[in-house]
Coordinates of C-alpha atoms and ligand atoms in Angstrom, one line a residue:
M1 CA -13.2 13.9 1.9
E2 CA -10.1 11.8 1.5
A3 CA -7.6 10.2 3.9
H4 CA -4.0 10.0 2.7
F5 CA -1.4 7.9 4.4
L6 CA 2.0 9.6 4.0
G7 CA 4.0 7.9 6.8
T8 CA 2.8 4.6 8.3
A9 CA 5.8 3.5 10.3
G10 CA 6.0 3.3 14.1
G11 CA 9.1 4.5 16.0
V12 CA 11.6 4.2 13.2
P13 CA 11.4 4.5 9.5
T14 CA 12.0 1.6 7.2
P15 CA 12.8 1.5 3.4
G16 CA 9.1 1.1 2.8
R17 CA 7.6 3.3 5.5
S18 CA 8.2 6.9 6.5
L19 CA 7.5 8.2 10.0
P20 CA 3.9 9.1 11.1
C21 CA 1.9 11.5 9.0
S22 CA -1.7 11.0 7.8
A23 CA -3.7 13.6 6.0
L24 CA -7.3 14.6 5.8
R25 CA -8.2 16.4 2.6
V26 CA -11.4 18.5 2.3
N27 CA -12.2 21.1 -0.4
G28 CA -8.6 20.9 -1.7
R29 CA -7.1 21.9 1.6
T30 CA -5.1 19.5 3.8
L31 CA -4.9 18.8 7.5
L32 CA -2.1 16.6 8.8
F33 CA -2.3 14.2 11.7
D34 CA 1.2 14.2 13.1
C35 CA 4.3 15.3 11.1
G36 CA 7.2 12.8 11.5
E37 CA 10.6 13.4 10.0
G38 CA 10.4 13.4 6.2
S39 CA 6.7 14.3 6.0
Q40 CA 7.3 17.3 3.7
R41 CA 9.0 15.0 1.1
Q42 CA 6.2 12.5 1.4
L43 CA 3.8 15.3 0.7
M44 CA 5.8 16.3 -2.4
I45 CA 5.8 12.7 -3.7
S46 CA 2.1 12.3 -3.0
S47 CA -0.8 13.9 -4.9
L48 CA -1.2 16.5 -2.2
S49 CA 0.5 19.8 -2.4
L50 CA 2.7 20.9 0.5
M51 CA 1.3 24.4 0.3
S52 CA -2.3 23.1 0.8
V53 CA -1.5 22.1 4.4
D54 CA -3.3 24.5 6.7
V55 CA -3.5 22.6 10.0
V56 CA -1.2 20.1 11.8
L57 CA -2.7 18.2 14.7
L58 CA -0.2 16.4 16.9
S59 CA -1.2 13.3 18.8
H60 CA 1.8 13.7 21.2
H61 CA 5.4 14.8 21.2
H62 CA 7.4 11.7 20.7
G63 CA 10.1 12.4 18.2
D64 CA 8.7 10.1 15.5
H65 CA 5.6 12.3 15.3
V66 CA 6.9 15.9 15.4
T67 CA 10.4 16.2 13.9
G68 CA 9.1 16.9 10.5
I69 CA 7.6 20.3 11.6
P70 CA 10.5 22.7 11.5
G71 CA 11.7 21.7 8.0
M72 CA 8.2 21.8 6.6
L73 CA 7.5 25.3 8.1
Q74 CA 10.9 26.5 6.7
T75 CA 10.2 25.2 3.2
M76 CA 6.7 26.8 3.2
G77 CA 8.5 30.1 4.0
L78 CA 11.0 29.6 1.2
F79 CA 8.1 29.0 -1.2
S80 CA 6.6 32.4 0.0
R81 CA 3.6 31.1 1.7
G82 CA 1.3 33.9 2.8
R83 CA -1.6 32.0 4.2
G84 CA -1.6 31.3 7.9
M85 CA -0.9 27.9 9.5
R86 CA -2.3 26.3 12.6
I87 CA -0.4 23.7 14.7
M88 CA -2.2 22.2 17.7
G89 CA -1.6 19.3 20.0
P90 CA -1.7 18.2 23.6
E91 CA -0.3 20.2 26.5
G92 CA 3.2 21.4 25.8
T93 CA 2.7 22.1 22.0
V94 CA 3.1 25.8 22.4
E95 CA 6.4 25.3 24.3
L96 CA 7.6 22.7 21.7
L97 CA 7.0 25.1 18.8
E98 CA 8.7 28.0 20.7
G99 CA 11.7 25.8 21.2
M100 CA 11.8 24.6 17.6
M101 CA 11.4 28.1 16.2
S102 CA 14.0 29.7 18.4
T103 CA 16.5 26.9 17.7
Y104 CA 16.2 27.2 14.0
G105 CA 15.9 31.1 14.1
E106 CA 13.7 31.1 11.1
E107 CA 11.5 34.2 10.5
L108 CA 8.3 32.9 8.8
P109 CA 6.6 35.2 6.2
Y110 CA 3.2 33.8 7.3
G111 CA 1.2 33.7 10.5
L112 CA 1.6 30.6 12.7
E113 CA -1.1 30.0 15.3
V114 CA -0.1 27.4 17.9
R115 CA -2.4 26.1 20.5
D116 CA -2.5 23.5 23.3
L117 CA -5.6 21.3 23.3
E118 CA -7.3 19.4 26.0
D119 CA -9.7 16.5 26.0
G120 CA -13.0 17.8 24.5
D121 CA -11.5 20.9 22.8
G122 CA -12.5 21.4 19.2
L123 CA -11.7 23.2 16.0
V124 CA -13.2 23.6 12.6
F125 CA -11.4 22.7 9.4
E126 CA -13.1 23.4 6.1
G127 CA -16.6 23.0 7.7
V128 CA -15.6 19.8 9.4
D129 CA -15.8 19.7 13.3
I130 CA -12.8 18.1 14.9
S131 CA -12.6 17.2 18.5
A132 CA -9.7 16.1 20.6
V133 CA -10.0 13.1 22.9
A134 CA -7.5 12.1 25.6
T135 CA -5.8 8.8 24.9
E136 CA -3.4 6.6 26.9
H137 CA 0.2 6.7 26.0
G138 CA 2.0 7.6 29.2
V139 CA 2.6 11.3 28.1
P140 CA 0.0 14.0 27.2
S141 CA -1.7 12.5 24.1
L142 CA -4.8 13.1 22.0
G143 CA -6.7 11.3 19.4
Y144 CA -9.0 13.2 17.0
V145 CA -12.5 12.7 15.6
A146 CA -13.5 14.7 12.6
R147 CA -17.2 14.8 11.7
E148 CA -19.1 16.8 9.1
P149 CA -22.2 18.4 10.4
L150 CA -25.6 16.7 9.7
R151 CA -26.9 17.3 6.2
P152 CA -30.5 18.3 5.4
G153 CA -32.7 15.4 4.4
R154 CA -33.4 14.5 0.8
F155 CA -36.1 16.4 -1.1
L156 CA -39.1 14.2 -1.6
P157 CA -40.9 15.3 -4.8
E158 CA -44.0 13.1 -4.1
K159 CA -44.6 14.8 -0.8
A160 CA -44.4 18.2 -2.5
R161 CA -46.8 17.1 -5.2
A162 CA -49.2 15.8 -2.6
L163 CA -49.2 19.2 -0.9
G164 CA -50.1 20.8 -4.3
V165 CA -46.7 22.2 -5.2
P166 CA -46.3 22.2 -9.0
E167 CA -43.0 20.8 -10.4
G168 CA -40.7 23.6 -11.6
P169 CA -39.3 26.7 -9.9
L170 CA -41.2 26.1 -6.7
F171 CA -39.5 22.7 -6.3
S172 CA -36.1 24.5 -6.6
R173 CA -37.0 27.0 -3.9
L174 CA -38.0 24.2 -1.5
Q175 CA -34.8 22.4 -2.2
R176 CA -32.9 25.6 -1.3
G177 CA -34.7 25.6 2.0
E178 CA -37.2 28.4 1.3
G179 CA -41.0 28.1 2.0
V180 CA -43.3 28.6 -1.0
S181 CA -47.0 29.6 -1.0
V182 CA -49.4 27.5 -3.0
G183 CA -53.2 28.3 -3.2
G184 CA -53.1 30.6 -0.2
K185 CA -51.1 28.3 2.2
T186 CA -47.4 28.0 2.8
V187 CA -45.5 24.8 2.3
E188 CA -42.3 24.7 4.4
P189 CA -39.2 22.8 3.3
E190 CA -39.3 20.6 6.4
E191 CA -42.6 19.2 5.1
V192 CA -41.1 17.9 1.9
M193 CA -37.7 16.7 3.2
G194 CA -36.7 13.3 4.5
P195 CA -34.8 12.9 7.8
T196 CA -31.4 14.7 8.3
R197 CA -28.5 12.7 7.1
E198 CA -25.1 11.9 8.7
G199 CA -22.0 13.7 7.4
R200 CA -18.8 11.8 6.8
S201 CA -16.4 11.1 9.6
I202 CA -12.8 10.0 10.4
A203 CA -11.1 9.1 13.7
Y204 CA -7.3 9.1 14.2
S205 CA -6.0 7.4 17.4
G206 CA -2.4 8.5 17.4
D207 CA -0.2 6.4 19.7
T208 CA -2.2 4.8 22.5
M209 CA -3.0 1.6 24.2
P210 CA -6.7 0.5 23.6
S211 CA -8.8 3.5 24.9
P212 CA -12.5 3.1 25.7
R213 CA -12.7 6.9 25.7
F214 CA -11.4 7.0 22.1
A215 CA -13.8 4.2 21.1
S216 CA -16.8 6.1 22.5
A217 CA -15.8 9.4 20.9
A218 CA -15.3 7.7 17.6
R219 CA -18.8 6.1 17.7
D220 CA -20.0 5.0 14.2
V221 CA -17.2 6.7 12.2
D222 CA -16.8 5.9 8.6
L223 CA -13.0 5.4 8.9
M224 CA -10.9 4.7 12.0
I225 CA -7.2 5.1 11.6
H226 CA -5.8 3.2 14.6
E227 CA -2.2 2.5 15.6
A228 CA -1.4 -1.2 15.5
T229 CA 2.3 -1.1 16.4
F230 CA 2.8 -4.7 17.4
P231 CA 1.6 -8.2 16.5
A232 CA -0.3 -10.2 19.1
S233 CA 2.9 -12.2 19.8
M234 CA 4.3 -9.0 21.3
A235 CA 1.3 -8.0 23.4
D236 CA 3.5 -7.7 26.5
R237 CA 5.7 -5.3 24.7
A238 CA 2.6 -3.3 23.5
A239 CA 1.3 -3.1 27.1
E240 CA 4.7 -1.9 28.5
S241 CA 5.1 0.8 25.9
L242 CA 1.4 1.8 25.9
H243 CA 0.8 0.8 22.3
S244 CA -1.8 -1.5 20.7
T245 CA -1.7 -4.7 18.8
A246 CA -3.6 -5.2 15.6
A247 CA -6.3 -7.3 17.5
Q248 CA -6.6 -4.6 20.1
A249 CA -7.1 -1.9 17.4
A250 CA -9.8 -4.1 15.8
Q251 CA -11.6 -4.5 19.2
V252 CA -11.6 -0.7 19.6
A253 CA -13.0 -0.3 16.1
L254 CA -15.6 -2.9 16.7
D255 CA -16.6 -1.3 20.1
A256 CA -16.9 2.0 18.3
G257 CA -19.0 0.5 15.4
A258 CA -16.5 2.0 12.9
R259 CA -17.3 1.1 9.3
F260 CA -13.7 0.6 8.3
L261 CA -10.4 0.3 10.1
V262 CA -6.9 1.1 8.8
L263 CA -4.0 -0.2 10.9
N264 CA -1.3 2.4 11.1
H265 CA 2.0 3.0 13.0
I266 CA 3.4 -0.3 12.0
S267 CA 6.6 -1.3 13.8
P268 CA 9.5 -2.9 11.9
R269 CA 8.9 -5.9 14.3
V270 CA 5.7 -6.6 12.2
E271 CA 7.3 -9.0 9.7
D272 CA 4.2 -10.4 8.1
E273 CA 1.8 -7.7 7.0
A274 CA -0.9 -10.2 5.9
A275 CA -0.8 -11.9 9.3
H276 CA -1.1 -8.5 11.0
A277 CA -4.3 -7.8 9.0
Q278 CA -5.5 -11.3 9.7
E279 CA -5.3 -10.7 13.5
A280 CA -7.6 -7.7 13.1
A281 CA -9.8 -9.4 10.5
E282 CA -10.6 -12.2 13.0
I283 CA -12.3 -9.6 15.2
I284 CA -13.8 -7.1 12.8
G285 CA -14.1 -9.1 9.5
A286 CA -11.7 -9.2 6.6
S287 CA -13.8 -6.7 4.5
K288 CA -13.5 -4.1 7.1
V289 CA -9.7 -3.8 7.7
A290 CA -6.5 -2.9 5.8
V291 CA -2.9 -2.3 6.8
A292 CA -1.8 1.2 5.8
R293 CA 1.0 1.6 3.3
D294 CA 2.7 4.9 2.5
F295 CA 0.9 6.8 -0.2
D296 CA -2.3 4.8 0.1
R297 CA -5.4 7.1 -0.1
M298 CA -9.0 6.4 0.7
R299 CA -12.1 8.4 -0.4
I300 CA -14.8 8.6 2.2
D301 CA -18.3 8.7 0.5
Y302 CA -21.6 9.6 2.0
R303 CA -23.5 6.6 3.2
E304 CA -26.7 7.8 1.4
Ligands
ZN401 ZN1 5.0 6.8 17.6
ZN402 ZN1 4.6 7.6 21.0

């Protein structure tokens, strides 16, 4: 599981930052969170393949987050994509896509499934459960929390030996989840496994003012990608426009117990990136936060 940051600007692009687009990569397939103008070119420059994108989840419909969609869909068509695509987002996403597709008059050679999502709705991407959570941005808006299912506990050879199971093929069967019989009794896999283990997890806030609902949905995630549009000196502006400052993003990550925070959706008004990170570090700790840059990537490992 990897997160890729393809566009990390907020509102307007800059020479160093493209418009919002982050990617979750699992099993070689790609899911995009938002698809700002220029996202397809960012994908081509990155190590991800454009054709590996199977799902786009929109946080909301402000132009900086959606204008990359029609061009990307058209390019996939020109490259003879056959595999279907899914695009989902808050209320109005079906209508948005109908409008885009009728305006550009493009017949796509692949299936396009478009769905409106509400708070609590879910989908599965490559075995990862993703749920939508309502956020606060003055328009229908969603954040997303992606969690792998729980994994079976670790095989404990000493327990198996204590129950009389000889090392060898019977060990392998237990590890595959099968019961084995030894000396007239059956040993079940649960008897020789440690406790179930957490899967990996990522939360993506999209644009929002600090949202307690998002914090609780993102409980304990390995990685939180949170918008941090403005510096603390512009907190009034953040409140008016229903965005977050770096410090507010850090407070949400702290409340959620997130293990690491990436500050995203950086306004050109943030002149000093190090100071932006520092505002968050004062709340969550310097080892737990970074400011996203275009083409950054981060691998999420299992905790144990
Ligand atoms: Zn935005
Ligand atoms: Zn917005």
